[in-house]
XYZ file of N, CA and C in Angstrom:
384
model
N 54.256 -90.000 -29.836
C 52.698 -90.646 -29.308
C 51.415 -91.054 -30.143
N 50.858 -89.825 -31.240
C 49.950 -90.021 -31.573
C 50.428 -90.884 -32.753
N 52.067 -91.361 -33.365
C 52.449 -92.286 -34.394
C 52.299 -93.766 -33.889
N 52.909 -93.761 -32.575
C 52.566 -95.225 -32.298
C 51.292 -95.878 -31.546
N 50.496 -94.882 -31.251
C 49.402 -95.448 -30.810
C 48.398 -95.073 -32.804
N 48.720 -95.276 -33.615
C 48.368 -95.163 -35.091
C 49.152 -96.443 -35.078
N 50.044 -96.088 -34.855
C 50.431 -98.123 -35.683
C 50.143 -99.155 -34.848
N 49.835 -99.071 -33.661
C 49.383 -99.857 -32.636
C 47.670 -100.239 -33.723
N 47.513 -98.979 -33.295
C 45.746 -99.341 -34.117
C 45.734 -100.208 -35.534
N 47.057 -99.632 -36.283
C 46.785 -100.663 -37.484
C 47.144 -101.820 -37.507
N 47.993 -102.197 -36.506
C 48.649 -103.318 -35.979
C 47.222 -104.580 -35.203
N 46.084 -103.806 -34.874
C 45.439 -104.244 -34.169
C 43.934 -104.871 -35.618
N 44.167 -103.414 -36.273
C 43.334 -104.032 -38.041
C 43.406 -104.757 -38.378
N 44.498 -105.170 -38.571
C 45.146 -106.513 -38.992
C 45.018 -107.293 -38.969
N 45.514 -107.843 -37.220
C 45.047 -109.065 -37.092
C 43.871 -108.940 -36.086
N 42.769 -108.325 -35.866
C 41.643 -108.844 -36.254
C 40.856 -109.368 -37.639
N 41.154 -108.280 -38.275
C 40.941 -108.863 -39.615
C 40.921 -110.456 -40.250
N 42.066 -110.662 -39.765
C 42.672 -111.925 -40.216
C 42.125 -112.860 -39.494
N 41.990 -112.577 -37.670
C 41.615 -113.250 -37.162
C 40.174 -113.328 -37.466
N 39.212 -112.741 -38.222
C 38.126 -113.068 -38.218
C 38.030 -113.978 -39.403
N 38.585 -113.606 -40.516
C 38.904 -114.267 -42.244
C 39.287 -116.097 -41.486
N 39.634 -115.993 -40.328
C 40.492 -117.167 -40.306
C 39.558 -118.155 -39.222
N 38.535 -117.458 -38.360
C 37.526 -117.905 -37.770
C 36.698 -118.647 -38.497
N 36.293 -117.253 -39.537
C 35.457 -117.411 -40.291
C 35.211 -118.843 -41.022
N 36.095 -118.988 -42.267
C 37.459 -119.748 -42.535
C 36.687 -121.316 -41.530
N 37.398 -121.423 -40.221
C 36.911 -122.443 -39.964
C 35.456 -123.070 -39.444
N 34.996 -121.762 -39.414
C 33.168 -122.040 -39.159
C 32.463 -122.554 -40.313
N 32.955 -122.220 -41.368
C 32.407 -122.943 -42.686
C 32.603 -124.283 -43.138
N 34.418 -124.450 -42.799
C 35.223 -126.180 -42.555
C 34.624 -127.004 -42.124
N 33.932 -126.307 -40.351
C 33.592 -127.111 -39.351
C 34.669 -127.437 -38.682
N 35.630 -127.505 -38.469
C 36.819 -127.326 -37.986
C 36.726 -127.032 -36.526
N 37.428 -127.966 -35.688
C 37.476 -128.447 -34.452
C 38.204 -126.932 -33.707
N 39.366 -126.534 -34.307
C 39.756 -125.489 -33.882
C 39.144 -124.258 -33.629
N 37.984 -124.325 -34.167
C 37.287 -122.822 -33.986
C 36.826 -122.625 -31.970
N 36.729 -123.955 -31.456
C 36.352 -124.324 -30.218
C 37.525 -123.995 -29.067
N 38.725 -123.884 -29.791
C 40.103 -123.575 -28.565
C 39.477 -122.419 -28.051
N 40.182 -122.489 -26.918
C 40.164 -121.634 -25.597
C 41.030 -120.198 -26.438
N 42.053 -120.396 -27.135
C 43.318 -119.125 -27.261
C 42.390 -118.691 -28.940
N 41.543 -119.519 -29.567
C 40.126 -119.051 -30.393
C 39.553 -118.140 -29.921
N 38.666 -118.508 -28.503
C 38.123 -118.064 -28.133
C 37.862 -116.745 -27.208
N 39.453 -116.553 -27.212
C 39.824 -115.480 -25.923
C 40.486 -114.591 -26.842
N 41.601 -114.776 -27.338
C 42.237 -113.588 -28.491
C 41.796 -112.600 -29.350
N 40.592 -113.366 -29.768
C 39.597 -111.732 -30.707
C 39.274 -111.275 -29.802
N 38.930 -111.406 -28.325
C 38.323 -109.898 -27.599
C 39.377 -109.250 -27.074
N 40.236 -109.763 -26.731
C 41.701 -108.979 -26.194
C 41.993 -108.240 -27.278
N 42.581 -108.338 -28.920
C 42.937 -107.680 -29.831
C 41.904 -106.886 -29.897
N 40.033 -106.791 -30.157
C 39.510 -106.351 -30.445
C 39.300 -105.038 -29.521
N 39.334 -105.662 -28.124
C 38.984 -104.427 -27.137
C 40.444 -103.032 -27.113
N 41.564 -103.874 -27.647
C 42.613 -102.875 -27.674
C 42.961 -102.492 -29.107
N 42.061 -102.893 -29.900
C 41.494 -101.750 -31.312
C 40.865 -100.656 -31.107
N 39.757 -100.466 -30.118
C 38.048 -100.207 -29.967
C 39.404 -99.295 -29.000
N 40.215 -99.586 -27.774
C 40.907 -98.431 -27.200
C 41.708 -97.293 -27.789
N 42.365 -98.134 -28.759
C 43.422 -97.394 -29.693
C 42.713 -96.016 -30.630
N 41.455 -96.529 -31.281
C 40.717 -95.915 -31.600
C 39.796 -94.649 -31.488
N 39.380 -95.121 -29.370
C 38.998 -93.617 -28.737
C 40.064 -93.085 -28.892
N 41.673 -93.322 -28.295
C 42.507 -92.762 -27.618
C 42.887 -91.911 -29.081
N 43.364 -92.146 -30.208
C 42.919 -91.496 -31.513
C 42.779 -90.192 -31.662
N 40.990 -90.885 -31.853
C 40.166 -89.655 -32.479
C 40.123 -88.870 -31.391
N 40.702 -89.182 -29.843
C 40.123 -88.236 -28.519
C 41.852 -87.244 -29.086
N 43.288 -87.508 -29.152
C 44.295 -87.108 -29.657
C 44.005 -86.195 -30.888
N 42.986 -86.623 -31.823
C 42.923 -85.614 -33.132
C 41.731 -84.560 -32.845
N 41.333 -84.850 -31.646
C 39.724 -83.823 -31.850
C 39.156 -84.515 -33.335
N 38.852 -85.468 -33.484
C 37.827 -85.978 -34.554
C 36.802 -86.956 -33.959
N 35.718 -86.456 -34.196
C 34.740 -87.827 -32.784
C 33.593 -87.573 -34.477
N 32.978 -88.899 -33.827
C 32.230 -89.477 -34.943
C 30.559 -88.997 -34.857
N 29.993 -88.268 -35.464
C 28.400 -87.822 -35.472
C 29.057 -86.052 -35.844
N 30.463 -85.718 -36.066
C 31.105 -84.441 -35.783
C 31.967 -84.601 -37.446
N 32.833 -85.565 -37.559
C 33.093 -86.109 -38.847
C 32.279 -87.076 -39.839
N 31.894 -86.760 -40.808
C 31.295 -87.122 -41.110
C 32.177 -88.366 -41.773
N 33.802 -89.072 -41.939
C 34.186 -89.990 -42.166
C 34.383 -90.900 -41.055
N 34.604 -90.671 -39.733
C 34.274 -91.248 -38.650
C 33.101 -92.072 -38.507
N 31.810 -91.175 -38.617
C 30.906 -91.358 -38.613
C 30.365 -92.723 -39.439
N 30.799 -92.970 -40.546
C 30.590 -93.688 -41.083
C 31.722 -95.135 -41.011
N 32.444 -94.764 -40.301
C 33.132 -95.993 -39.872
C 32.792 -96.473 -38.415
N 31.870 -95.374 -37.743
C 31.165 -96.341 -36.733
C 30.623 -97.062 -37.091
N 29.610 -96.360 -37.946
C 28.485 -97.206 -38.469
C 28.732 -98.369 -39.291
N 29.986 -98.196 -39.860
C 30.133 -99.777 -40.751
C 30.608 -100.710 -39.634
N 31.728 -99.827 -38.908
C 31.930 -101.357 -37.411
C 30.595 -101.642 -36.538
N 29.273 -100.965 -36.923
C 28.345 -101.812 -35.616
C 28.248 -102.860 -37.250
N 27.588 -102.690 -39.266
C 27.393 -103.547 -39.461
C 28.266 -104.445 -39.718
N 29.846 -104.408 -39.784
C 30.820 -105.550 -39.167
C 30.387 -106.255 -37.978
N 30.422 -105.697 -36.807
C 30.110 -106.828 -35.966
C 28.567 -107.376 -36.319
N 27.269 -107.006 -36.735
C 26.389 -107.328 -36.740
C 26.453 -108.699 -37.831
N 26.689 -108.804 -38.954
C 27.405 -109.677 -40.024
C 28.410 -110.966 -39.458
N 29.371 -110.289 -38.948
C 30.396 -111.385 -37.966
C 29.251 -112.282 -37.152
N 28.807 -111.322 -36.098
C 28.140 -112.067 -35.070
C 26.913 -113.418 -35.724
N 26.094 -113.071 -37.363
C 25.582 -113.813 -37.930
C 26.760 -115.294 -38.585
N 27.746 -114.308 -38.948
C 28.754 -115.394 -39.869
C 29.407 -116.624 -38.656
N 29.192 -116.427 -37.622
C 30.271 -117.363 -36.652
C 29.101 -117.755 -35.870
N 27.778 -118.006 -35.718
C 27.092 -118.573 -35.167
C 26.217 -119.715 -35.526
N 27.260 -120.974 -35.226
C 26.983 -122.478 -35.305
C 25.107 -123.047 -35.672
N 24.341 -121.843 -35.337
C 22.774 -122.577 -35.366
C 22.308 -121.694 -36.325
N 23.375 -121.365 -37.230
C 22.458 -120.509 -38.147
C 22.837 -121.483 -39.687
N 22.025 -121.411 -40.370
C 21.834 -122.276 -41.775
C 23.716 -122.048 -42.247
N 24.373 -122.897 -43.345
C 25.316 -122.484 -43.547
C 25.352 -121.384 -44.439
N 24.327 -121.618 -45.525
C 24.026 -120.736 -46.643
C 23.825 -119.669 -45.943
N 23.780 -119.130 -44.978
C 22.982 -117.374 -44.146
C 24.387 -117.440 -44.061
N 25.161 -118.154 -43.059
C 26.785 -117.686 -42.519
C 27.812 -117.217 -43.286
N 27.648 -117.987 -44.663
C 28.829 -117.801 -45.952
C 28.530 -116.257 -46.450
N 26.692 -116.045 -46.957
C 26.305 -114.660 -47.069
C 26.920 -113.537 -46.047
N 26.797 -114.352 -44.779
C 27.076 -113.182 -43.881
C 28.419 -112.884 -43.458
N 29.431 -113.770 -44.163
C 30.747 -113.912 -44.227
C 31.242 -113.124 -44.819
N 30.481 -112.909 -46.129
C 30.938 -112.352 -47.110
C 30.963 -110.839 -46.976
N 29.181 -110.416 -46.489
C 28.942 -109.259 -46.228
C 30.372 -108.583 -45.267
N 30.814 -109.206 -43.858
C 31.194 -108.815 -42.749
C 32.658 -108.265 -43.590
N 33.363 -109.100 -44.449
C 34.654 -108.721 -45.014
C 34.541 -108.025 -45.833
N 32.990 -107.749 -46.911
C 33.251 -106.233 -47.602
C 32.960 -104.961 -47.218
N 32.215 -105.524 -45.721
C 32.314 -103.723 -44.767
C 33.491 -103.875 -44.482
N 33.978 -105.095 -44.015
C 35.871 -104.677 -43.347
C 36.363 -103.666 -44.152
N 36.214 -104.000 -45.398
C 37.467 -103.457 -46.490
C 36.336 -101.831 -46.969
N 35.303 -101.860 -46.242
C 34.852 -100.473 -46.963
C 35.382 -99.578 -45.291
N 35.719 -100.061 -44.420
C 35.485 -99.746 -43.280
C 36.901 -98.718 -43.269
N 37.992 -99.678 -44.234
C 39.637 -99.939 -44.040
C 39.780 -98.560 -45.455
N 38.755 -98.456 -46.347
C 38.506 -98.050 -47.538
C 38.379 -96.336 -46.938
N 37.543 -96.267 -46.031
C 36.804 -94.740 -45.232
C 38.016 -94.846 -44.682
N 38.662 -95.231 -43.898
C 40.173 -94.954 -43.118
C 41.455 -93.906 -43.719
N 41.932 -95.125 -45.094
C 42.483 -94.274 -45.874
C 42.481 -93.034 -46.268
N 41.298 -93.137 -47.316
C 40.517 -92.097 -48.041
C 40.445 -90.542 -46.876
N 39.617 -91.606 -45.821
C 38.957 -90.191 -44.848
C 37.543 -89.771 -45.793
N 36.982 -90.326 -46.272
C 36.142 -90.241 -47.211
C 35.062 -91.199 -47.149
N 33.674 -90.263 -46.343
C 32.849 -91.359 -45.731
C 32.167 -92.332 -46.776
N 32.470 -92.155 -48.411
C 32.216 -93.020 -49.353
C 32.642 -93.926 -49.786
N 34.504 -94.045 -49.265
C 35.396 -95.045 -49.234
C 35.577 -95.756 -50.665
N 35.655 -97.217 -50.243
C 35.161 -97.663 -52.446
C 34.420 -97.289 -52.817
N 33.024 -97.045 -51.935
C 31.842 -96.637 -53.057
C 32.159 -95.738 -53.760
N 32.913 -94.564 -53.140
C 32.967 -93.571 -54.745
C 33.518 -94.129 -55.717
N 34.154 -95.129 -56.029
C 34.624 -95.815 -57.223
C 33.710 -96.155 -58.076
N 32.575 -96.340 -57.238
C 31.319 -97.065 -58.053
C 30.270 -96.322 -58.919
Protein backbone atom coordinates (compact mmCIF):
# COMPACT_ATOMS: atom_id res chain seq x y z
CA UNK A 1 0.00 0.00 0.00
CA UNK A 2 2.82 2.42 0.89
CA UNK A 3 4.57 1.95 -2.45
CA UNK A 4 1.34 2.52 -4.42
CA UNK A 5 0.64 5.71 -2.45
CA UNK A 6 4.22 6.88 -3.00
CA UNK A 7 3.91 6.38 -6.77
CA UNK A 8 0.58 8.20 -6.75
CA UNK A 9 2.20 11.07 -4.79
CA UNK A 10 5.10 11.29 -7.24
CA UNK A 11 2.65 11.32 -10.16
CA UNK A 12 0.75 14.17 -8.51
CA UNK A 13 4.01 16.10 -7.99
CA UNK A 14 4.83 15.76 -11.70
CA UNK A 15 1.32 16.76 -12.80
CA UNK A 16 1.20 19.67 -10.37
CA UNK A 17 4.64 20.98 -11.33
CA UNK A 18 3.98 20.63 -15.05
CA UNK A 19 0.56 22.24 -14.66
CA UNK A 20 2.02 25.18 -12.73
CA UNK A 21 4.75 25.68 -15.32
CA UNK A 22 2.19 25.63 -18.13
CA UNK A 23 -0.17 28.03 -16.35
CA UNK A 24 2.80 30.30 -15.60
CA UNK A 25 3.77 30.30 -19.28
CA UNK A 26 0.19 31.08 -20.26
CA UNK A 27 0.05 33.85 -17.68
CA UNK A 28 3.23 35.47 -18.97
CA UNK A 29 2.08 35.20 -22.60
CA UNK A 30 -1.47 36.41 -21.91
CA UNK A 31 -3.07 33.21 -23.21
CA UNK A 32 -6.87 32.94 -22.97
CA UNK A 33 -6.36 29.26 -22.02
CA UNK A 34 -5.63 30.45 -18.50
CA UNK A 35 -9.32 31.32 -18.08
CA UNK A 36 -10.64 27.94 -19.26
CA UNK A 37 -12.75 26.05 -16.72
CA UNK A 38 -10.48 22.97 -16.74
CA UNK A 39 -7.42 25.17 -16.19
CA UNK A 40 -9.08 26.69 -13.13
CA UNK A 41 -10.44 23.44 -11.63
CA UNK A 42 -7.89 20.71 -12.40
CA UNK A 43 -4.97 22.19 -10.39
CA UNK A 44 -7.10 22.18 -7.23
CA UNK A 45 -8.03 18.54 -7.76
CA UNK A 46 -4.42 17.49 -8.41
CA UNK A 47 -3.06 19.53 -5.49
CA UNK A 48 -5.71 18.10 -3.14
CA UNK A 49 -4.64 14.58 -4.15
CA UNK A 50 -1.01 15.61 -3.70
CA UNK A 51 -1.61 16.93 -0.19
CA UNK A 52 -3.74 13.96 0.80
CA UNK A 53 -1.14 11.48 -0.41
CA UNK A 54 1.62 13.43 1.39
CA UNK A 55 -0.30 13.25 4.67
CA UNK A 56 -0.97 9.55 4.12
CA UNK A 57 2.71 8.85 3.42
CA UNK A 58 3.82 10.77 6.50
CA UNK A 59 1.42 8.83 8.71
CA UNK A 60 2.33 5.46 7.19
CA UNK A 61 6.07 6.16 7.51
CA UNK A 62 5.76 7.67 10.99
CA UNK A 63 7.62 10.79 9.89
CA UNK A 64 6.17 14.18 10.71
CA UNK A 65 6.99 17.84 10.04
CA UNK A 66 8.70 19.62 12.93
CA UNK A 67 10.02 16.21 14.07
CA UNK A 68 11.97 15.20 10.96
CA UNK A 69 14.14 18.00 9.56
CA UNK A 70 13.86 17.07 5.90
CA UNK A 71 10.05 16.92 6.11
CA UNK A 72 9.95 20.26 7.92
CA UNK A 73 12.05 21.73 5.09
CA UNK A 74 9.58 20.36 2.54
CA UNK A 75 6.59 21.88 4.35
CA UNK A 76 8.28 25.28 4.69
CA UNK A 77 9.34 25.07 1.03
CA UNK A 78 5.75 24.27 0.10
CA UNK A 79 4.52 27.41 1.88
CA UNK A 80 7.08 29.49 -0.03
CA UNK A 81 6.12 27.77 -3.31
CA UNK A 82 2.43 28.54 -2.73
CA UNK A 83 3.23 32.18 -1.98
CA UNK A 84 5.45 32.65 -5.02
CA UNK A 85 2.97 30.77 -7.21
CA UNK A 86 0.06 32.93 -6.06
CA UNK A 87 1.97 36.10 -6.98
CA UNK A 88 3.14 34.62 -10.30
CA UNK A 89 -0.38 33.75 -11.45
CA UNK A 90 -2.12 36.93 -10.25
CA UNK A 91 -2.78 39.04 -13.36
CA UNK A 92 -3.13 42.27 -11.36
CA UNK A 93 0.60 42.22 -10.52
CA UNK A 94 3.12 43.89 -12.84
CA UNK A 95 4.60 41.45 -15.35
CA UNK A 96 8.16 41.84 -14.01
CA UNK A 97 6.95 40.89 -10.52
CA UNK A 98 5.04 37.90 -11.90
CA UNK A 99 8.07 36.68 -13.87
CA UNK A 100 10.33 36.98 -10.81
CA UNK A 101 7.79 35.13 -8.66
CA UNK A 102 7.39 32.45 -11.35
CA UNK A 103 11.14 31.82 -11.45
CA UNK A 104 11.28 31.80 -7.64
CA UNK A 105 8.38 29.31 -7.51
CA UNK A 106 10.09 26.96 -9.97
CA UNK A 107 13.37 27.20 -8.02
CA UNK A 108 11.47 26.47 -4.80
CA UNK A 109 9.76 23.48 -6.41
CA UNK A 110 13.13 22.11 -7.50
CA UNK A 111 14.39 22.58 -3.94
CA UNK A 112 11.41 20.67 -2.52
CA UNK A 113 12.00 17.79 -4.94
CA UNK A 114 15.71 17.73 -4.09
CA UNK A 115 14.91 17.55 -0.37
CA UNK A 116 12.50 14.67 -1.03
CA UNK A 117 15.09 12.76 -3.06
CA UNK A 118 18.02 13.35 -0.70
CA UNK A 119 16.14 13.35 2.65
CA UNK A 120 18.45 16.26 3.48
CA UNK A 121 16.89 19.57 4.63
CA UNK A 122 19.41 21.46 2.48
CA UNK A 123 18.45 19.61 -0.71
CA UNK A 124 20.44 20.92 -3.65
CA UNK A 125 21.65 23.78 -1.46
CA UNK A 126 24.05 21.26 0.10
CA UNK A 127 25.99 21.28 -3.19
CA UNK A 128 26.26 25.07 -3.33
